[in-house]
Coordinates of C-alpha atoms in Angstrom, one line a residue:
M109 CA 53.8 -17.9 -94.4
P110 CA 55.9 -16.0 -97.2
V111 CA 53.9 -13.9 -99.6
S112 CA 54.6 -14.7 -103.3
R113 CA 56.2 -12.1 -105.6
K114 CA 53.1 -12.0 -107.8
V115 CA 50.8 -11.3 -104.8
K116 CA 53.2 -8.5 -103.7
E117 CA 53.1 -6.9 -107.2
D118 CA 49.3 -7.1 -107.3
M119 CA 49.1 -5.4 -103.8
L120 CA 51.5 -2.6 -104.9
D121 CA 49.5 -2.1 -108.2
H122 CA 46.2 -1.9 -106.2
A123 CA 47.7 0.7 -103.8
A124 CA 49.1 2.7 -106.7
V125 CA 45.7 2.7 -108.4
G126 CA 44.1 3.9 -105.1
M127 CA 46.6 6.7 -104.7
E128 CA 46.1 7.7 -108.3
S129 CA 42.4 7.8 -108.0
L130 CA 42.6 9.8 -104.8
H131 CA 44.4 12.6 -106.6
S132 CA 42.1 12.5 -109.6
K133 CA 38.9 12.8 -107.6
P134 CA 37.0 16.1 -107.8
R135 CA 36.8 18.3 -104.7
S136 CA 33.4 16.9 -103.5
E137 CA 34.7 13.3 -103.4
G138 CA 36.9 11.5 -101.0
I139 CA 38.3 8.1 -100.4
V140 CA 37.6 5.7 -97.5
S141 CA 40.9 5.3 -95.6
S142 CA 39.6 3.0 -92.8
V143 CA 36.5 1.2 -91.6
R144 CA 36.0 0.1 -88.0
G145 CA 32.5 -1.0 -87.5
S146 CA 30.3 2.1 -87.8
V147 CA 33.3 4.4 -87.6
V148 CA 34.6 5.5 -91.1
D149 CA 37.7 7.6 -91.8
I150 CA 37.6 9.4 -95.1
Q151 CA 40.4 11.3 -96.9
F152 CA 39.6 14.4 -98.9
D153 CA 42.1 15.9 -101.3
V154 CA 41.2 19.6 -101.0
H155 CA 37.8 20.5 -99.5
L156 CA 37.0 19.0 -96.1
P157 CA 33.3 18.6 -95.4
A158 CA 31.8 20.5 -92.4
I159 CA 30.8 18.8 -89.2
Y160 CA 27.4 17.0 -89.5
S161 CA 27.7 16.9 -93.3
V162 CA 26.2 13.8 -94.8
L163 CA 28.4 11.6 -97.1
H164 CA 27.3 8.8 -99.4
A165 CA 29.3 5.7 -100.3
G166 CA 28.8 2.2 -101.6
K167 CA 26.6 0.8 -104.3
D168 CA 23.7 3.2 -105.3
D169 CA 25.0 5.5 -102.5
S170 CA 23.3 3.2 -100.0
I171 CA 25.7 3.8 -97.1
V172 CA 25.1 7.1 -95.3
I173 CA 27.8 8.6 -93.1
E174 CA 27.6 11.7 -90.9
V175 CA 30.8 13.6 -90.2
Q176 CA 31.6 13.9 -86.5
S177 CA 35.1 15.3 -86.5
Q178 CA 37.8 16.8 -88.7
R179 CA 40.9 14.9 -87.7
D180 CA 43.5 16.9 -89.7
A181 CA 43.7 19.0 -92.9
R182 CA 42.8 16.0 -95.1
H183 CA 40.8 13.5 -92.9
V184 CA 37.4 13.4 -91.4
R185 CA 35.9 10.8 -89.1
G186 CA 32.2 9.9 -89.5
I187 CA 29.6 7.6 -88.0
A188 CA 27.6 5.4 -90.5
L189 CA 23.9 5.8 -90.1
T190 CA 23.4 2.6 -92.1
P191 CA 25.1 -0.9 -91.9
T192 CA 28.6 -0.7 -93.4
Q193 CA 28.6 -4.2 -95.0
G194 CA 30.4 -3.9 -98.4
L195 CA 32.3 -0.7 -97.5
A196 CA 36.1 -1.1 -98.1
R197 CA 39.2 1.1 -98.1
G198 CA 39.8 2.9 -101.4
M199 CA 36.1 3.3 -102.1
A200 CA 34.8 6.7 -103.4
V201 CA 32.7 8.9 -101.0
K202 CA 30.4 11.7 -102.2
N203 CA 29.9 14.8 -100.1
T204 CA 26.3 16.0 -100.3
G205 CA 27.4 19.4 -98.9
G206 CA 24.5 19.5 -96.4
P207 CA 23.3 17.9 -93.1
L208 CA 20.8 15.2 -92.6
K209 CA 17.3 16.4 -93.6
A210 CA 13.7 15.5 -92.6
P211 CA 10.5 15.8 -94.7
V212 CA 8.0 18.3 -93.4
G213 CA 4.5 19.3 -94.7
K214 CA 0.9 18.3 -94.5
A215 CA 1.6 15.3 -96.7
I216 CA 3.6 13.5 -93.8
L217 CA 0.4 13.1 -91.7
S218 CA -0.8 9.5 -91.2
R219 CA 2.6 8.2 -92.4
M220 CA 5.5 6.2 -90.9
F221 CA 9.1 7.2 -91.6
D222 CA 12.7 6.1 -90.9
V223 CA 15.5 8.5 -89.9
F224 CA 16.2 9.4 -93.6
G225 CA 12.5 10.4 -94.2
N226 CA 11.8 7.3 -96.2
A227 CA 8.2 6.0 -95.9
I228 CA 8.2 2.6 -94.2
D229 CA 4.5 1.9 -94.2
H230 CA 4.3 0.1 -97.6
D231 CA 2.9 3.2 -99.3
R232 CA 4.5 5.5 -101.8
Q233 CA 6.8 8.3 -100.8
P234 CA 4.8 11.5 -100.1
D235 CA 5.4 14.1 -102.9
D236 CA 4.4 17.5 -101.6
V237 CA 7.1 17.9 -98.8
Q238 CA 9.9 20.3 -98.0
W239 CA 13.2 19.0 -96.6
R240 CA 14.7 20.7 -93.6
S241 CA 17.9 20.2 -91.6
V242 CA 17.5 18.2 -88.4
H243 CA 20.1 20.4 -86.7
R244 CA 18.1 23.5 -85.6
A245 CA 18.5 26.0 -82.7
P246 CA 15.9 26.1 -79.9
P247 CA 13.4 29.0 -80.1
P248 CA 14.8 32.2 -78.6
L249 CA 13.6 33.2 -75.1
A250 CA 11.8 36.3 -76.6
R251 CA 9.4 33.9 -78.5
R252 CA 8.7 31.6 -75.6
S253 CA 5.3 31.7 -73.9
T254 CA 5.4 32.4 -70.1
K255 CA 1.8 31.3 -69.5
S256 CA 1.4 28.0 -67.5
E257 CA -1.6 25.9 -68.7
I258 CA -2.7 22.4 -67.7
F259 CA -2.8 19.6 -70.3
E260 CA -5.6 17.2 -69.4
T261 CA -5.0 13.5 -70.3
G262 CA -8.3 11.8 -69.1
I263 CA -6.3 9.6 -66.7
K264 CA -7.3 10.2 -63.1
V265 CA -4.1 9.6 -61.2
I266 CA -2.1 11.8 -63.6
D267 CA -4.6 14.7 -63.8
V268 CA -5.2 14.8 -60.0
L269 CA -1.7 14.2 -58.6
T270 CA 0.8 15.0 -61.4
P271 CA -0.9 17.4 -63.8
L272 CA 1.0 17.9 -67.1
E273 CA 2.0 21.3 -68.6
R274 CA 0.9 22.4 -72.0
G275 CA 4.2 22.9 -73.9
G276 CA 6.1 21.1 -71.1
K277 CA 8.1 17.9 -70.8
T278 CA 6.9 14.9 -68.9
G279 CA 8.9 11.8 -68.1
L280 CA 7.5 8.3 -67.6
F281 CA 10.1 6.6 -65.4
G282 CA 10.2 2.9 -64.9
G283 CA 12.1 -0.3 -65.4
A284 CA 11.3 -3.0 -68.0
G285 CA 7.7 -4.3 -68.2
V286 CA 5.9 -1.9 -65.8
G287 CA 3.7 -0.2 -68.5
K288 CA 5.5 2.8 -70.0
T289 CA 4.6 2.1 -73.6
V290 CA 1.0 1.2 -72.7
L291 CA 0.6 4.5 -70.9
L292 CA 2.0 6.4 -73.9
T293 CA -0.3 4.7 -76.3
E294 CA -3.3 5.5 -74.0
M295 CA -2.3 9.1 -73.9
I296 CA -2.2 9.2 -77.8
H297 CA -5.7 7.7 -77.9
N298 CA -7.1 10.1 -75.4
M299 CA -5.4 13.3 -76.7
I300 CA -5.9 12.9 -80.4
G301 CA -9.6 12.1 -79.9
H302 CA -10.2 15.2 -77.8
Q303 CA -7.6 17.8 -78.9
E304 CA -7.3 19.5 -82.2
G305 CA -3.6 18.9 -82.5
V306 CA -1.0 16.7 -84.2
S307 CA 0.7 13.7 -82.5
I308 CA 4.2 12.6 -83.4
F309 CA 5.4 9.3 -82.1
C310 CA 9.2 8.8 -82.1
G311 CA 10.4 5.3 -81.5
I312 CA 14.1 5.5 -80.4
G313 CA 15.7 2.1 -80.3
E314 CA 12.4 0.3 -79.8
R315 CA 11.3 -3.1 -81.0
S316 CA 9.8 -3.4 -84.5
R317 CA 6.9 -5.4 -83.1
E318 CA 5.9 -2.3 -81.0
G319 CA 5.9 -0.1 -84.0
E320 CA 3.8 -2.4 -86.1
E321 CA 1.3 -2.9 -83.2
L322 CA 1.1 0.9 -82.6
Y323 CA 0.4 1.6 -86.3
R324 CA -2.3 -1.1 -86.4
E325 CA -4.0 0.2 -83.2
M326 CA -3.9 3.8 -84.2
K327 CA -5.4 2.9 -87.6
A328 CA -8.2 0.9 -86.0
A329 CA -8.9 3.7 -83.5
G330 CA -9.2 6.2 -86.4
V331 CA -6.6 8.6 -85.1
L332 CA -3.9 8.1 -87.8
P333 CA -5.0 11.1 -90.0
N334 CA -3.5 13.5 -87.3
M335 CA -0.4 11.5 -86.5
V336 CA 3.1 11.0 -87.8
M337 CA 5.4 8.1 -86.7
V338 CA 9.2 8.0 -86.9
F339 CA 11.2 5.0 -86.0
G340 CA 14.9 4.2 -85.5
Q341 CA 14.6 0.5 -84.6
M342 CA 16.6 -1.4 -82.0
N343 CA 18.6 -3.3 -84.7
E344 CA 19.8 -0.2 -86.5
P345 CA 23.3 1.4 -86.1
P346 CA 23.7 3.8 -83.1
G347 CA 24.0 6.8 -85.5
S348 CA 20.5 6.2 -86.8
R349 CA 19.0 5.8 -83.3
F350 CA 20.9 8.9 -82.1
R351 CA 19.4 11.1 -84.9
V352 CA 15.8 9.9 -85.1
G353 CA 14.8 12.1 -82.1
H354 CA 16.1 15.2 -84.0
V355 CA 14.1 14.1 -87.1
A356 CA 10.8 13.9 -85.1
L357 CA 11.5 17.3 -83.5
T358 CA 12.1 18.9 -86.9
M359 CA 8.6 17.6 -88.0
A360 CA 7.1 18.9 -84.7
E361 CA 8.6 22.3 -85.1
Y362 CA 7.1 22.6 -88.6
F363 CA 3.5 22.0 -87.3
R364 CA 4.1 24.4 -84.4
D365 CA 5.8 27.3 -86.3
D366 CA 4.3 27.0 -89.8
E367 CA 0.9 25.4 -89.2
H368 CA 0.4 27.1 -85.8
R369 CA -0.9 23.9 -84.3
D370 CA -0.3 22.3 -80.9
V371 CA 1.9 19.2 -81.1
L372 CA 2.0 16.2 -78.8
L373 CA 5.5 14.6 -79.1
L374 CA 5.8 11.1 -77.7
M375 CA 9.3 9.6 -77.3
D376 CA 9.8 6.0 -76.5
N377 CA 12.5 5.7 -75.1
I378 CA 14.8 8.7 -74.3
F379 CA 17.2 6.3 -72.5
R380 CA 17.9 4.7 -75.9
F381 CA 18.9 8.1 -77.2
I382 CA 21.5 8.4 -74.4
Q383 CA 22.5 4.8 -75.0
A384 CA 23.1 5.5 -78.7
G385 CA 25.2 8.6 -77.8
M386 CA 27.2 6.4 -75.4
E387 CA 27.9 3.9 -78.2
I388 CA 28.9 6.7 -80.6
S389 CA 31.2 8.2 -78.0
G390 CA 32.9 4.9 -77.4
L391 CA 33.3 4.2 -81.1
M392 CA 34.8 7.7 -81.6
G393 CA 37.4 7.0 -78.9
Q394 CA 36.2 9.5 -76.3
M395 CA 37.1 8.9 -72.6
P396 CA 34.0 7.5 -70.8
S397 CA 32.5 9.4 -67.9
R398 CA 30.7 8.1 -64.8
L399 CA 29.4 4.6 -65.1
G400 CA 30.6 4.4 -68.7
Y401 CA 28.3 7.2 -70.0
Q402 CA 29.7 9.7 -72.6
P403 CA 31.3 12.9 -71.3
T404 CA 29.0 14.9 -73.6
M405 CA 25.7 13.4 -72.3
G406 CA 24.5 16.6 -70.6
S407 CA 25.0 18.8 -73.7
E408 CA 23.6 16.1 -76.1
L409 CA 20.4 15.7 -74.1
S410 CA 20.0 19.5 -73.7
G411 CA 20.4 20.0 -77.5
L412 CA 17.3 17.8 -77.9
E413 CA 15.2 18.8 -74.9
E414 CA 15.6 22.6 -75.3
R415 CA 13.9 22.5 -78.7
I416 CA 10.7 21.3 -77.0
A417 CA 9.0 24.5 -76.1
N418 CA 5.8 26.6 -75.9
T419 CA 6.0 29.6 -78.2
D420 CA 3.7 32.4 -79.4
T421 CA 2.5 30.3 -82.3
G422 CA 1.9 26.9 -80.7
A423 CA 3.2 24.4 -78.2
I424 CA 5.1 21.1 -78.4
T425 CA 4.1 19.1 -75.4
S426 CA 6.4 16.1 -74.9
I427 CA 5.8 12.9 -73.0
Q428 CA 9.0 10.7 -72.8
A429 CA 9.3 7.2 -71.6
V430 CA 12.6 6.9 -69.6
Y431 CA 13.9 3.4 -68.9
V432 CA 15.6 3.4 -65.5
P433 CA 18.5 0.9 -65.4
A434 CA 18.0 -1.7 -62.6
D435 CA 15.2 0.7 -61.2
D436 CA 18.1 2.9 -59.9
F437 CA 16.9 6.5 -60.0
T438 CA 20.4 7.8 -59.1
D439 CA 21.7 6.5 -62.5
P440 CA 23.2 9.5 -64.4
A441 CA 20.8 9.0 -67.4
A442 CA 17.8 9.3 -65.1
V443 CA 19.3 12.2 -63.1
H444 CA 20.1 14.2 -66.3
T445 CA 16.7 13.6 -67.7
F446 CA 14.9 14.7 -64.5
S447 CA 16.5 18.2 -64.7
H448 CA 14.6 18.9 -68.0
L449 CA 11.1 17.9 -66.9
S450 CA 8.1 19.8 -65.6
A451 CA 6.5 16.6 -64.5
S452 CA 7.9 13.1 -63.6
I453 CA 5.6 10.1 -63.5
V454 CA 7.3 7.2 -61.7
L455 CA 6.0 3.7 -62.4
S456 CA 6.3 1.2 -59.6
R457 CA 6.9 -2.5 -60.1
K458 CA 5.3 -3.2 -56.7
R459 CA 2.0 -1.6 -57.7
A460 CA 2.1 -3.4 -61.1
S461 CA 2.5 -6.7 -59.2
E462 CA -0.6 -5.8 -57.1
G463 CA -2.7 -5.2 -60.2
L464 CA -3.0 -1.4 -59.6
F465 CA -2.9 -0.1 -63.2
P466 CA -1.7 2.4 -64.3
A467 CA 1.1 1.4 -61.9
I468 CA 2.0 5.0 -61.0
D469 CA 3.6 5.6 -57.6
P470 CA 1.8 8.7 -56.4
L471 CA 4.4 9.5 -53.7
Q472 CA 7.4 9.4 -56.0
S473 CA 5.7 11.2 -58.9
A474 CA 5.7 15.0 -58.9
S475 CA 4.7 18.0 -61.1
K476 CA 5.7 21.6 -61.0
M477 CA 2.2 22.4 -62.1
A478 CA 0.7 21.2 -58.8
A479 CA 0.7 24.7 -57.3
P480 CA -2.4 26.6 -56.0
G481 CA -1.7 29.5 -58.4
I482 CA -1.9 27.2 -61.5
V483 CA -4.3 24.3 -60.7
G484 CA -6.5 26.3 -58.2
E485 CA -6.9 26.1 -54.4
R486 CA -9.4 23.2 -54.3
H487 CA -7.3 20.9 -56.6
Y488 CA -4.1 21.7 -54.7
R489 CA -5.7 21.1 -51.3
L490 CA -7.2 17.8 -52.5
A491 CA -4.0 16.6 -54.1
Q492 CA -2.1 17.3 -50.8
E493 CA -4.7 15.5 -48.7
I494 CA -4.5 12.4 -51.0
R495 CA -0.7 12.4 -50.8
H496 CA -0.9 12.8 -47.0
T497 CA -3.4 9.9 -46.7
L498 CA -1.4 7.6 -48.9
A499 CA 1.9 8.5 -47.0
Q500 CA 0.3 7.7 -43.7
Y501 CA -0.9 4.3 -45.1
A502 CA 2.7 3.6 -46.3
E503 CA 4.0 4.2 -42.7
L504 CA 1.3 2.0 -41.2
K505 CA 1.9 -1.0 -43.5
D506 CA 4.8 -2.3 -41.3
I507 CA 2.6 -2.2 -38.2
I508 CA -0.2 -4.0 -40.0
A509 CA 2.2 -6.6 -41.3
M510 CA 3.5 -7.4 -37.8
L511 CA 0.5 -6.9 -35.5
G512 CA -2.6 -6.9 -37.8
L513 CA -5.1 -4.2 -38.7
E514 CA -7.0 -4.7 -35.4
Q515 CA -4.2 -3.3 -33.3
L516 CA -4.4 0.1 -35.0
S517 CA -6.4 3.0 -33.4
P518 CA -9.8 3.8 -34.8
E519 CA -8.5 6.9 -36.5
D520 CA -5.6 5.0 -38.1
R521 CA -8.1 2.4 -39.4
K522 CA -10.1 5.1 -41.1
V523 CA -6.9 6.4 -42.8
V524 CA -6.1 2.8 -44.1
A525 CA -9.7 2.4 -45.4
R526 CA -9.5 5.8 -47.2
A527 CA -6.1 5.1 -48.6
R528 CA -7.0 1.6 -49.9
R529 CA -10.2 3.0 -51.5
L530 CA -8.2 5.9 -53.1
E531 CA -5.7 3.5 -54.5
R532 CA -8.4 1.5 -56.2
F533 CA -10.3 4.5 -57.4
L534 CA -7.1 5.8 -59.1
T535 CA -6.9 2.7 -61.2
Q536 CA -8.5 2.9 -64.6
P537 CA -9.3 0.6 -67.6
F538 CA -7.5 1.7 -70.8
F539 CA -8.8 1.8 -74.3
T540 CA -5.6 0.4 -75.6
T541 CA -5.8 -2.7 -73.4
E542 CA -9.5 -3.6 -74.0
Q543 CA -8.5 -6.6 -76.2
F544 CA -6.4 -8.1 -73.3
T545 CA -8.5 -7.2 -70.2
G546 CA -12.0 -7.4 -71.7
M547 CA -12.8 -4.1 -69.9
Q548 CA -14.1 -1.1 -71.8
G549 CA -11.7 1.9 -71.6
K550 CA -12.8 4.9 -69.6
L551 CA -11.8 8.6 -70.1
V552 CA -12.5 10.7 -66.9
T553 CA -12.6 14.5 -66.8
L554 CA -10.6 16.3 -64.1
D555 CA -13.7 17.5 -62.3
D556 CA -15.1 13.9 -62.1
A557 CA -11.7 12.6 -60.8
L558 CA -11.5 15.4 -58.1
N559 CA -15.1 14.9 -57.1
G560 CA -14.5 11.1 -56.6
C561 CA -11.4 11.6 -54.5
E562 CA -13.1 14.3 -52.4
R563 CA -16.1 12.0 -51.7
I564 CA -13.8 9.1 -50.7
L565 CA -11.8 11.4 -48.3
R566 CA -15.2 12.4 -46.7
D567 CA -15.9 8.7 -46.0
E568 CA -18.9 8.6 -48.2
F569 CA -17.9 5.2 -49.6
K570 CA -16.6 3.6 -46.3
D571 CA -19.4 1.0 -46.4
Y572 CA -18.7 0.0 -50.0
P573 CA -16.4 -2.9 -50.6
E574 CA -12.9 -1.9 -52.0
K575 CA -13.4 -3.9 -55.1
S576 CA -16.4 -1.8 -56.2
L577 CA -14.0 1.1 -56.7
Y578 CA -11.4 -0.9 -58.7
M579 CA -11.1 -0.2 -62.4
I580 CA -14.0 2.2 -62.7
G581 CA -14.3 5.6 -64.4
K582 CA -16.5 8.1 -62.4
I583 CA -17.1 7.5 -58.7
D584 CA -20.9 6.9 -59.3
E585 CA -20.0 3.6 -61.1
A586 CA -19.1 2.1 -57.7
K587 CA -22.8 2.1 -56.8
K588 CA -23.6 0.0 -59.9
E589 CA -20.9 -2.5 -58.9
T590 CA -22.5 -3.3 -55.6

């Protein structure tokens, strides 16, 4: 369809105005040259912004862009951290001259923020805060603590078989719907109530429903005064989801280095961080690596994980939920995450279907802390004996399925009885699920958990029905159940 002469003249006039305005802009301003989804190319006349600089565009500077690459002497390519509706070629772009910043200070406690440090809990913006860059180097090796300490959670199966490290990183691995978020919220409840530290919850690409529920539950439990929440929701652009983890870490580093307090950093879900990086990599035109992941996945994950450390002033202990695609633990995202962890807790769909909650697979889960020099000789010996008993039971399951329990030798039958009672004793009612189950939550000390396991292994409870050990706290509660 031919274009009329008048339309052509208008188009040429518009282009001329755009070029004229480009040359008349001050050095800190540029012009949008192309918009493709979240990818924005900007032309600067003289001064190119540095990598990771934040740029503002649109009405009221509402569109935020982070510079990812300098394409040539006059163009940069950035990723928008906000939706790009309304952004058009020829629009002015302001260079802030600095990177993305996060608010830090005592005033952020009990509040909920987005990736830009804006309060999203229907309360006013906190006043007495400092703003720090989210791009920070990990603490040097000279400042890191070399002492290994156990971090008690009050959850029997974790404290006995996969003890967590103070200042370490723990992964909760599992597919969809096996209980990662429930386990995380239970740990927040247990740890804030019994440890003098700060908890920071970082929701990376999670549902807004989960954020609202968590805020309400933490407020009801009275633990909000020592907690900060940061969310980059599922519906937000990949740039926002990719940076929200760095924002949470910057807040955690303030409490560790300036306030000298221990910090519990909970991330849900670290796979969404990798996924956001994969989206950005594809948008930026990088060649994909194995299974479509970004070629820079290893370095991006390391840049985040290495900042989580135990120093001479305090510790950041991190517990990270890790979604495992299709329950495949050989997936590159799961493999790369495993390499950073001091403990890995694997959640099993089979155990969840049997009603054994928390649905932790004791044979697949592991911890570097489970060594006699760290946990002590008795704890190590008991943990090994429990694993051995459960492994024997796993081997005997096929024989039981084909021939029946009666065909086993008397010794094997004893092993099965011990293993089934151990499995049930290692279940536990949670405080965060009281409203759903009607069972009162239980917090069990490590000594009580070890004592219970030892007594089951000595056959002290062989005459008690298995159900008397299910969903109890201390072992003595089994006697009340009968």
